[in-house]
Coordinates of N, CA, C and O in Angstrom, one line a residue:
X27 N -13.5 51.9 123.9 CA -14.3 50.7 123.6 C -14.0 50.3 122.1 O -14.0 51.1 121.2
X28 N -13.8 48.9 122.1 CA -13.2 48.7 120.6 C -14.5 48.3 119.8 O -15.3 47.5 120.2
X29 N -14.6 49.0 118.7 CA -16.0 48.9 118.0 C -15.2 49.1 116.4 O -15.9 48.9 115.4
X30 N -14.5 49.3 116.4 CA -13.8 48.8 114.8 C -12.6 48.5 114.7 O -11.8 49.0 115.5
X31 N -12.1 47.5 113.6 CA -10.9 47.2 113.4 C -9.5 49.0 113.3 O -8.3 49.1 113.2
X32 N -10.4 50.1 113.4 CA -9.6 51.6 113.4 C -9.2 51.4 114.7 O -8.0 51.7 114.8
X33 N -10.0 51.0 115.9 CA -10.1 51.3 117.0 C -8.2 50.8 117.1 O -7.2 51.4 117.5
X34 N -8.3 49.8 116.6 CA -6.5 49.5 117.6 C -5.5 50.4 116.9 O -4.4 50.5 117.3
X35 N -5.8 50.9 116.0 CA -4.5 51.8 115.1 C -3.9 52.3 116.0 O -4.7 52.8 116.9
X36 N -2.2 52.5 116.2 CA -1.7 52.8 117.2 C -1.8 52.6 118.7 O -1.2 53.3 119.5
X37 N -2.5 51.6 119.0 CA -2.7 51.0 120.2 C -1.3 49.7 120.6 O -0.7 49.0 119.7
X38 N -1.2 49.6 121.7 CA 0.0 48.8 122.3 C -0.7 47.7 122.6 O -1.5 47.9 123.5
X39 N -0.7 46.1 121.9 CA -1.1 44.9 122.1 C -0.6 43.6 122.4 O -0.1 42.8 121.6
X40 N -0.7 43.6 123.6 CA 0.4 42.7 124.3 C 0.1 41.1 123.3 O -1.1 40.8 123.4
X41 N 0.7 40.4 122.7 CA 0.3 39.4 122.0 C 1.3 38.0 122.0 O 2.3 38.4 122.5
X42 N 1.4 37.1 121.9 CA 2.5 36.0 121.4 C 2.8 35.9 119.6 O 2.1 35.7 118.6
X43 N 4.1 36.0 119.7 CA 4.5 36.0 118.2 C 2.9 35.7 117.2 O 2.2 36.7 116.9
X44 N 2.5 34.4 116.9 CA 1.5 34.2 116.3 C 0.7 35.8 115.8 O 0.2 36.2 114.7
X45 N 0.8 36.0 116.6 CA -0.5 37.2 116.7 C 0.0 38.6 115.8 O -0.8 39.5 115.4
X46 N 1.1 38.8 115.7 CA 1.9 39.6 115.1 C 1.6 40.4 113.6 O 1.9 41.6 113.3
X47 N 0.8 39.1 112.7 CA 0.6 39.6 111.5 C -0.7 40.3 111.7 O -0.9 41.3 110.9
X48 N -1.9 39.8 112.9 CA -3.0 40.4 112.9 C -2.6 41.9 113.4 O -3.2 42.9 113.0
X49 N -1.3 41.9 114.6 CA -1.6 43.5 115.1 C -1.3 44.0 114.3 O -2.0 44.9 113.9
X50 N 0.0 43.6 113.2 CA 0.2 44.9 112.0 C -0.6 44.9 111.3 O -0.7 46.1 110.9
X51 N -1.5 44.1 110.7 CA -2.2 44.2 109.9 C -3.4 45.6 110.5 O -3.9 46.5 109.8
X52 N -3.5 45.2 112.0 CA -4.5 46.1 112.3 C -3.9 47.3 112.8 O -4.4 48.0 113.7
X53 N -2.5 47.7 112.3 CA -2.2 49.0 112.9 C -1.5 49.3 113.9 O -0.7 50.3 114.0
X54 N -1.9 48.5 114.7 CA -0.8 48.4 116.1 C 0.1 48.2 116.2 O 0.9 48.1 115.3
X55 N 0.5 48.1 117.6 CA 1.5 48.0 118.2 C 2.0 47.0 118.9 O 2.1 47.0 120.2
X56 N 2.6 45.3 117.8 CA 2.6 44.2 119.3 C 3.6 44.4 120.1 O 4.6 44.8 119.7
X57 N 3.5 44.1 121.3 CA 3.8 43.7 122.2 C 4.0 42.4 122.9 O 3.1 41.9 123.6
X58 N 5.3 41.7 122.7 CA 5.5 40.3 123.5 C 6.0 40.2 125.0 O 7.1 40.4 125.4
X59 N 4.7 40.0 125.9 CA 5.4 39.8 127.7 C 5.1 38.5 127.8 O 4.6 37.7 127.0
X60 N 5.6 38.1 129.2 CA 4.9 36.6 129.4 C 3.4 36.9 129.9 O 2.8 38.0 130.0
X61 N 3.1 36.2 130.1 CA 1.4 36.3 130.4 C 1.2 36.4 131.9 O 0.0 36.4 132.3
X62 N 2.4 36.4 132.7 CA 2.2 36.9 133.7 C 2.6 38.5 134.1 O 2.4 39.0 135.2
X63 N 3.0 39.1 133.2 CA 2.6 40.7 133.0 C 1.9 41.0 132.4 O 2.0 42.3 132.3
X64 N 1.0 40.5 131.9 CA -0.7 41.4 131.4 C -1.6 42.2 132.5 O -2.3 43.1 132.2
X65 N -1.3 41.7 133.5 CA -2.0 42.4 134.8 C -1.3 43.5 135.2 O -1.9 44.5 135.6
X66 N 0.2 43.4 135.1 CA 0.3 44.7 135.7 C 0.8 45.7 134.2 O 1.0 46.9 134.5
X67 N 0.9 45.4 133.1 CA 1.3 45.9 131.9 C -0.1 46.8 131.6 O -0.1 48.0 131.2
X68 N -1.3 46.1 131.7 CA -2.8 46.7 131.9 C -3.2 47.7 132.9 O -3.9 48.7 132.7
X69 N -2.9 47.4 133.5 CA -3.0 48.0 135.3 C -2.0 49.3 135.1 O -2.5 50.4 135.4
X70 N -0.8 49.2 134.6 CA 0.2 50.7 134.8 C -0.1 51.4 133.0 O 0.5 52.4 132.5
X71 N -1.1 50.8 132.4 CA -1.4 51.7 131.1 C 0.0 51.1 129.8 O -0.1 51.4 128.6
X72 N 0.9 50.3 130.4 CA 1.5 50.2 129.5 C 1.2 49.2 128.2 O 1.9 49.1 127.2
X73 N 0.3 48.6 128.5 CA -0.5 48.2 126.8 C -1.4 48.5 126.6 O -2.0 48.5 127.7
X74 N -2.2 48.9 125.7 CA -3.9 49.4 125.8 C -4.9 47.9 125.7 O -6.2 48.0 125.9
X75 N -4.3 46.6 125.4 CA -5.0 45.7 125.7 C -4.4 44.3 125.0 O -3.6 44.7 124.2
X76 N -4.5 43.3 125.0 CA -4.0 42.3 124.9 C -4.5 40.9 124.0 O -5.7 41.0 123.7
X77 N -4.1 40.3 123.7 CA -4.9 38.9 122.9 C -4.6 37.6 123.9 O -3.8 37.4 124.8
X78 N -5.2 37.2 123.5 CA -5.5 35.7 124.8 C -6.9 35.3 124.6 O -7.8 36.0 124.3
X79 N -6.9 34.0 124.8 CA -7.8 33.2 124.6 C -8.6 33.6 126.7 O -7.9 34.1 127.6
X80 N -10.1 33.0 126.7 CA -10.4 33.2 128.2 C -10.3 32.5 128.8 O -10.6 32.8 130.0
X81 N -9.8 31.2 128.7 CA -9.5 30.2 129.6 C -8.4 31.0 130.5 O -7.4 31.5 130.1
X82 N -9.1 30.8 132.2 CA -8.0 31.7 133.1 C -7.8 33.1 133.1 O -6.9 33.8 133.5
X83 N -9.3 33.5 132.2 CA -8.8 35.3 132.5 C -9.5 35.4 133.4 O -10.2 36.4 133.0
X84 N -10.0 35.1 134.3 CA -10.4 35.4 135.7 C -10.6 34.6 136.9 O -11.0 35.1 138.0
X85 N -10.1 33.1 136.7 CA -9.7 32.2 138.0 C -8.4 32.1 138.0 O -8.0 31.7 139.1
X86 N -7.7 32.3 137.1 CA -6.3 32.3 137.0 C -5.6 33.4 137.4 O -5.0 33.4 138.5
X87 N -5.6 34.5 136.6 CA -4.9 35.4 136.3 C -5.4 37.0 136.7 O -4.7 38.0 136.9
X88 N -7.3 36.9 136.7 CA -7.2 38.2 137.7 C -7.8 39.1 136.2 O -8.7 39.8 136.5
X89 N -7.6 39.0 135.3 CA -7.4 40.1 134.3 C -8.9 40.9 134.0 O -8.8 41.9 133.3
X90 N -9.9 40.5 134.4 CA -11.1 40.9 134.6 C -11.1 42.6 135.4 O -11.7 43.7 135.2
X91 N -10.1 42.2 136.3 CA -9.9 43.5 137.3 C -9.1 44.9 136.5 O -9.0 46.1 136.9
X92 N -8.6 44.1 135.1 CA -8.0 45.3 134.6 C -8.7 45.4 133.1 O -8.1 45.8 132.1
X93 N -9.7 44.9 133.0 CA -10.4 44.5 131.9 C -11.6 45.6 131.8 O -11.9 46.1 132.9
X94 N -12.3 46.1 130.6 CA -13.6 46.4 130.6 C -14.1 45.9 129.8 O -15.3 45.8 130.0
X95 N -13.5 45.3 128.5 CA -13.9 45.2 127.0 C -13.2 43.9 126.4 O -11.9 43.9 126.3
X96 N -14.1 42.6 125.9 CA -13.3 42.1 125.6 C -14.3 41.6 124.0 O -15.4 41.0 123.9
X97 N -13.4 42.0 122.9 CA -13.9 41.5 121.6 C -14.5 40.0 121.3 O -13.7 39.1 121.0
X98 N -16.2 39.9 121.3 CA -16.3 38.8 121.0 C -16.3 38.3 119.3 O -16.9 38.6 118.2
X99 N -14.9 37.2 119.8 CA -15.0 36.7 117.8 C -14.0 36.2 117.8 O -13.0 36.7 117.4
X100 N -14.0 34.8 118.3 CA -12.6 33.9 117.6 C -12.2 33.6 116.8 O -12.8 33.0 115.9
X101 N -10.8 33.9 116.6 CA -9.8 33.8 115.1 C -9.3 32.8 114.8 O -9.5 32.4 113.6
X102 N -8.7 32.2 115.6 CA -8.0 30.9 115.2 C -8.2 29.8 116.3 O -8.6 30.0 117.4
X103 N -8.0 28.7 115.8 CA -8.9 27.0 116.2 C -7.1 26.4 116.8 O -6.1 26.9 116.2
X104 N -6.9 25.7 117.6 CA -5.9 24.7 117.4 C -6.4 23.6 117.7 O -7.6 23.5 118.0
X105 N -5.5 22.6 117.5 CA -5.9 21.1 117.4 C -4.6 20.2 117.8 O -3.5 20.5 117.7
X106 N -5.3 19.1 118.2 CA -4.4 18.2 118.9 C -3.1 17.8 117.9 O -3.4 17.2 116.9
X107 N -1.9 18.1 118.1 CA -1.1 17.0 117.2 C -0.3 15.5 117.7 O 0.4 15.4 118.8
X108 N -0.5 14.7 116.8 CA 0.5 13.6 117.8 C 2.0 14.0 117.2 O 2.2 14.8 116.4
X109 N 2.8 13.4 117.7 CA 4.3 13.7 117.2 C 4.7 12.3 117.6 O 4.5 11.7 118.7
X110 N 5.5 11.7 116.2 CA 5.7 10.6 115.8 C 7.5 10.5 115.1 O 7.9 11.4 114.4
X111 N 8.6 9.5 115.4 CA 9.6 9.9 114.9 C 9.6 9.2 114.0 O 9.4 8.0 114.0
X112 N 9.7 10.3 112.2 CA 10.2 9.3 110.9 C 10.0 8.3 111.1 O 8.9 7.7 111.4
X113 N 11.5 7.7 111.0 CA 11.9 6.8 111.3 C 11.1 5.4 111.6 O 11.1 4.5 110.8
X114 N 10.2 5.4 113.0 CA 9.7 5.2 113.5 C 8.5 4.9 113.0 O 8.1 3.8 112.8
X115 N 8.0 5.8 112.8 CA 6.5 5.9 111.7 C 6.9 5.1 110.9 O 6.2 4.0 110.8
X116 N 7.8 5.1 110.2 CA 7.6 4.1 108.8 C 7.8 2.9 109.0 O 7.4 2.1 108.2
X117 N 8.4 2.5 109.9 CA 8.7 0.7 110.6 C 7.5 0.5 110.6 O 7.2 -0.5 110.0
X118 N 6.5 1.2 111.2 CA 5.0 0.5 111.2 C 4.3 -0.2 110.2 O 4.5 0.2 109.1
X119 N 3.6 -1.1 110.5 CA 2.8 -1.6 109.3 C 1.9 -0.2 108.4 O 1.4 0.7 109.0
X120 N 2.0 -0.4 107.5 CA 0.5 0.6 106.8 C -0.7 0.3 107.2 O -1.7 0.9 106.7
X121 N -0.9 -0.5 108.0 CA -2.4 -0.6 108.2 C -2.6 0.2 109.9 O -3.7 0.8 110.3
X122 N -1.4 0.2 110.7 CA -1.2 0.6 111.9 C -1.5 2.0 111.9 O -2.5 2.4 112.6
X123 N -0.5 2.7 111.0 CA -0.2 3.6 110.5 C -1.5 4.3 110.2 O -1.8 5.3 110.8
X124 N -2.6 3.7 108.9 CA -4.2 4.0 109.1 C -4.9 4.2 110.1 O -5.4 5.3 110.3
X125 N -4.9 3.2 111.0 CA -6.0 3.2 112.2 C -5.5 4.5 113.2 O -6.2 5.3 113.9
X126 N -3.8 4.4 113.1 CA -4.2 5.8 114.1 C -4.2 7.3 113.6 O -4.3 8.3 114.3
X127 N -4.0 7.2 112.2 CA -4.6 8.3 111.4 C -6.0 8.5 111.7 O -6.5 9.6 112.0
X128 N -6.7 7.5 111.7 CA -8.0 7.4 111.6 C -8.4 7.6 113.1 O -9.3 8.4 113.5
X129 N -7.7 7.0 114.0 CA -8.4 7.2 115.5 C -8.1 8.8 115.8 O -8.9 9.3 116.6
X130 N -6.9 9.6 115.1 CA -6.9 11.0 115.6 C -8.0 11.8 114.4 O -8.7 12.8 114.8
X131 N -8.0 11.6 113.5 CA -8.9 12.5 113.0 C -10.8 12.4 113.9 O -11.5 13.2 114.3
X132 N -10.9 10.7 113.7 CA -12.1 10.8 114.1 C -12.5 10.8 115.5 O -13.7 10.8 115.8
X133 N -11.5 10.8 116.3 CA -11.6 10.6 117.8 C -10.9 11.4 118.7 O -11.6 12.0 119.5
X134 N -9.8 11.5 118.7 CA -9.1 12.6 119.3 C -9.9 14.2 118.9 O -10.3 15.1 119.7
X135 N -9.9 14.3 117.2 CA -10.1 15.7 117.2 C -11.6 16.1 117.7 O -11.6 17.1 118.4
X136 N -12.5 15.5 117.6 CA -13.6 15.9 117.6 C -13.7 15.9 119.2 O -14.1 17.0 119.7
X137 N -13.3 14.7 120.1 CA -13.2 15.0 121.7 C -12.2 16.2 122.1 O -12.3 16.5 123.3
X138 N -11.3 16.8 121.5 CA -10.8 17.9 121.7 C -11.9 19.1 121.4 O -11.9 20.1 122.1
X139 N -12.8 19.0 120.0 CA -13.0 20.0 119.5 C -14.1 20.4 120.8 O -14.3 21.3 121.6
X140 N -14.9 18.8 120.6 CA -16.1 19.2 122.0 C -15.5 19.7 123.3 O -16.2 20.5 123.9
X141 N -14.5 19.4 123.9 CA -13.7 19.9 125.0 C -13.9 21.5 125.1 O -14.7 22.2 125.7
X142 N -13.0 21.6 124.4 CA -12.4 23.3 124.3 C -13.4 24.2 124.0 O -13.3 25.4 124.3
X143 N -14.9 23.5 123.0 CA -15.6 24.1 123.0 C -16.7 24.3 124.4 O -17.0 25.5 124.6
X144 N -17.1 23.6 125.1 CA -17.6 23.5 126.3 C -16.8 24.7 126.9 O -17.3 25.8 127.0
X145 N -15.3 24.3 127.5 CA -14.6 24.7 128.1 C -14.7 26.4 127.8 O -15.1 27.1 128.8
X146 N -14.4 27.0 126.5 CA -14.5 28.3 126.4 C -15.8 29.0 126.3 O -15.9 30.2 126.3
X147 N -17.0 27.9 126.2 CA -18.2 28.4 126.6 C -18.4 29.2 128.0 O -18.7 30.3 128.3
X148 N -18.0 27.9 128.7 CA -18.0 28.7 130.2 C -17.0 29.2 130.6 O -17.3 29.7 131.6
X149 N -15.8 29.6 130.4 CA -14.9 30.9 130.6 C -15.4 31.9 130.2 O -15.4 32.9 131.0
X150 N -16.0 32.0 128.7 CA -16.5 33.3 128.2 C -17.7 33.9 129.7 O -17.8 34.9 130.3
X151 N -18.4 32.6 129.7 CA -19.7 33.3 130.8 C -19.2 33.8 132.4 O -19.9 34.3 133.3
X152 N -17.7 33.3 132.4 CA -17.2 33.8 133.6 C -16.6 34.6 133.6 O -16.1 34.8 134.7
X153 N -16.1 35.7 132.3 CA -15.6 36.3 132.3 C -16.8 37.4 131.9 O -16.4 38.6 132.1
X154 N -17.9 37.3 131.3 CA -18.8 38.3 131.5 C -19.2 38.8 132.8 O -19.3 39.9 133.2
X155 N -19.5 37.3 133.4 CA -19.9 37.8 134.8 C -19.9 38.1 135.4 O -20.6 38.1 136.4
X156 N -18.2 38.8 135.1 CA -17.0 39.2 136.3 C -17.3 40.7 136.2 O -17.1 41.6 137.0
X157 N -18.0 40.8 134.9 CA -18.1 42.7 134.6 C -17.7 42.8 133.2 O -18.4 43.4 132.4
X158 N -16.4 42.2 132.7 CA -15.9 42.3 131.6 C -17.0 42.7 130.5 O -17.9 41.9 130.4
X159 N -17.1 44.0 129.4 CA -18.3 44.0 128.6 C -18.0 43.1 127.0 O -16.9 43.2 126.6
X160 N -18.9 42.3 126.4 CA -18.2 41.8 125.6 C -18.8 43.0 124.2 O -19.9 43.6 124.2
X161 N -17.8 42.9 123.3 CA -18.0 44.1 122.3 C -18.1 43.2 120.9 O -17.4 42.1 120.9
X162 N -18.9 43.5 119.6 CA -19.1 43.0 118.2 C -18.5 44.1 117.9 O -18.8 45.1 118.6
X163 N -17.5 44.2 117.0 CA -16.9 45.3 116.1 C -17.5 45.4 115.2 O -17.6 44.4 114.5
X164 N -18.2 46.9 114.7 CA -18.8 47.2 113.2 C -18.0 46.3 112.5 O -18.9 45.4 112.2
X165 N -17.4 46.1 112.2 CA -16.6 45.7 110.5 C -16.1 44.3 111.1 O -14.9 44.2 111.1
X166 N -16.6 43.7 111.4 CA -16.2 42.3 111.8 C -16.0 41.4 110.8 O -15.3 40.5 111.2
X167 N -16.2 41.3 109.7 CA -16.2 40.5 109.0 C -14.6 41.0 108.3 O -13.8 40.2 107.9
X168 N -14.4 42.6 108.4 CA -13.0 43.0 107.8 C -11.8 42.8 108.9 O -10.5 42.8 108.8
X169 N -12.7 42.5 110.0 CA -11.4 41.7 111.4 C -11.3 40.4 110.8 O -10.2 40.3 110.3
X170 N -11.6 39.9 110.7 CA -11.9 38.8 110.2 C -10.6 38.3 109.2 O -9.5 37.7 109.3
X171 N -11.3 38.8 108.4 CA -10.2 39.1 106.8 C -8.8 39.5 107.1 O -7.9 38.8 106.7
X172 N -8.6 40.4 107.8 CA -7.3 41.1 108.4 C -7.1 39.7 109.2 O -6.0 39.4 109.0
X173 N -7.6 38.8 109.8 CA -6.9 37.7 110.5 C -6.5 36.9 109.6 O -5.2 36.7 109.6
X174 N -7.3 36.2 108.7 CA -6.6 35.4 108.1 C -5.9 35.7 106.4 O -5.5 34.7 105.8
X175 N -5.7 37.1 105.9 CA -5.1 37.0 105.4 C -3.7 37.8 105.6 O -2.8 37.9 104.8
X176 N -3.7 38.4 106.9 CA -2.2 38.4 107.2 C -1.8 37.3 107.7 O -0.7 37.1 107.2
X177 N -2.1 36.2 108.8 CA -1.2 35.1 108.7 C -0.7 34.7 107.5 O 0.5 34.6 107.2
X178 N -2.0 34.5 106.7 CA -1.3 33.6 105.3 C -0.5 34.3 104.5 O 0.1 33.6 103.7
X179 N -0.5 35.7 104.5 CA 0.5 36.5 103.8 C 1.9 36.5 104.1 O 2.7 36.9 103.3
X180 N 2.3 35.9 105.6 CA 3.1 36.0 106.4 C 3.7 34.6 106.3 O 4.9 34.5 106.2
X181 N 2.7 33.3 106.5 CA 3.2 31.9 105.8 C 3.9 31.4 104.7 O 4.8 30.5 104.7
X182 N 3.2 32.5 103.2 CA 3.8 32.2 102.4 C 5.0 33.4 102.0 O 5.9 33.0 101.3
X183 N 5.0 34.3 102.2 CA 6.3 34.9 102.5 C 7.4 34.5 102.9 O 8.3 34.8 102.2
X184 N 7.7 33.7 104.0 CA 8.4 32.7 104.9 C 9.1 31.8 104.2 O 10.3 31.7 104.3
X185 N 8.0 30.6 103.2 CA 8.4 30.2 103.0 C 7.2 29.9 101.1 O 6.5 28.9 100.9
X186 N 7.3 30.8 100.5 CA 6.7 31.0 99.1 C 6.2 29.0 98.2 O 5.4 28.5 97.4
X187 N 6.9 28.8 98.8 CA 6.2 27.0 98.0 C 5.4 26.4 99.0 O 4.3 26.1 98.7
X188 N 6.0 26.0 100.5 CA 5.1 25.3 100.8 C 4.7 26.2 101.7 O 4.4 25.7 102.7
X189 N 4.5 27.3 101.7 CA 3.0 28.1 102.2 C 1.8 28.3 101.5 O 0.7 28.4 101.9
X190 N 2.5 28.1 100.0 CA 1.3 28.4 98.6 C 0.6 26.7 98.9 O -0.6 26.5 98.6
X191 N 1.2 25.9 99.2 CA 0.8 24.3 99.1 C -0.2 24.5 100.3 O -1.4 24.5 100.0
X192 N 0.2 24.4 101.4 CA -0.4 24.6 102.4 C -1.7 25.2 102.3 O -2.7 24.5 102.4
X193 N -1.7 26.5 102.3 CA -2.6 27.0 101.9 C -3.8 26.6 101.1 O -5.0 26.8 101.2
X194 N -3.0 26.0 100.1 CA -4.5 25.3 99.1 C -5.2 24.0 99.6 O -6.3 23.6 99.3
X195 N -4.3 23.4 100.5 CA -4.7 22.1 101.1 C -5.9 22.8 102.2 O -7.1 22.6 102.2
X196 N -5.2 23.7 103.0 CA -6.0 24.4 104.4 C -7.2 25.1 103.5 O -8.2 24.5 103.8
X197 N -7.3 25.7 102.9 CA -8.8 27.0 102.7 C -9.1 26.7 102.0 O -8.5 26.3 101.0
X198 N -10.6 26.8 102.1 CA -11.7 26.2 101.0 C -12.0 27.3 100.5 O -12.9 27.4 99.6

């Protein structure tokens, strides 16, 4: 049962790149499969457990059945991006260019934020109800920390100027 950030030291964690700075940070061991081997990578013992968000851990994918424990405490948020070419972008008027600045910050994000938030409300409750137990780690606040300052250690490592930039824009 994971009840401290100790608990994964040397544990096998099936993860997507992203996730990489958190397992070293926390000791482990990542592991990259596609997400259609967490079921049976779980199931034959060959990871001790996995990262994934709950959308589809149990109408989808079954993972409930190889589950007992799943840490409640989300790390990281994503958000809609639009993708626009240069080029393209700058032919536009500046005033164009505003409004759909302005329609994705104030409109897109917030109908995504409310979405996903709904949305993983009720996965979480379907994936309790499956059996899955959900767990608070003592030192949660040092999971925590270990999340976001190994990404950003890892950002600005990468690339030392505009991770330091980045960085000061992103964290308050």
């Amino acid at each position: 049962k994971p009840t401290s950030t100790s608990t994964f030291k040397g544990k096998s964690i099936r993860v997507f790149p992203a996730f990489n700075p958190l397992t070293d940070a926390l000791q482990a061991v990542p592991i990259t499969l596609p997400m259609g081997d967490i079921y049976t990578a779980m199931e034959r013992g060959t990871v001790d457990g996995f990262v994934q968000t709950h959308t589809g851990f149990v109408d989808d994918y079954s993972w409930h059945e190889v589950t007992k424990y799943a840490v409640d405490q989300e790390v990281y948020d994503a958000t809609a991006v639009i993708l626009v070419n240069p080029d393209k972008w700058n032919e536009l008027p500046a005033d164009v260019r505003g409004q759909m600045r302005d329609y994705k910050y104030n409109v897109v994000d917030p109908a995504m934020a409310d979405y996903y938030e709904q949305l993983m409300s009720d996965k979480w409750q379907l994936l309790l109800d499956s059996g899955v137990e959900a767990v608070t780690m003592s030192d949660n606040d040092l999971f925590l920390e270990l999340a976001y300052d190994s990404v950003w250690d890892t950002i600005v490592g990468n690339s030392p100027d505009l991770g330091s930039q980045l960085k000061e824009m992103l964290v308050k």
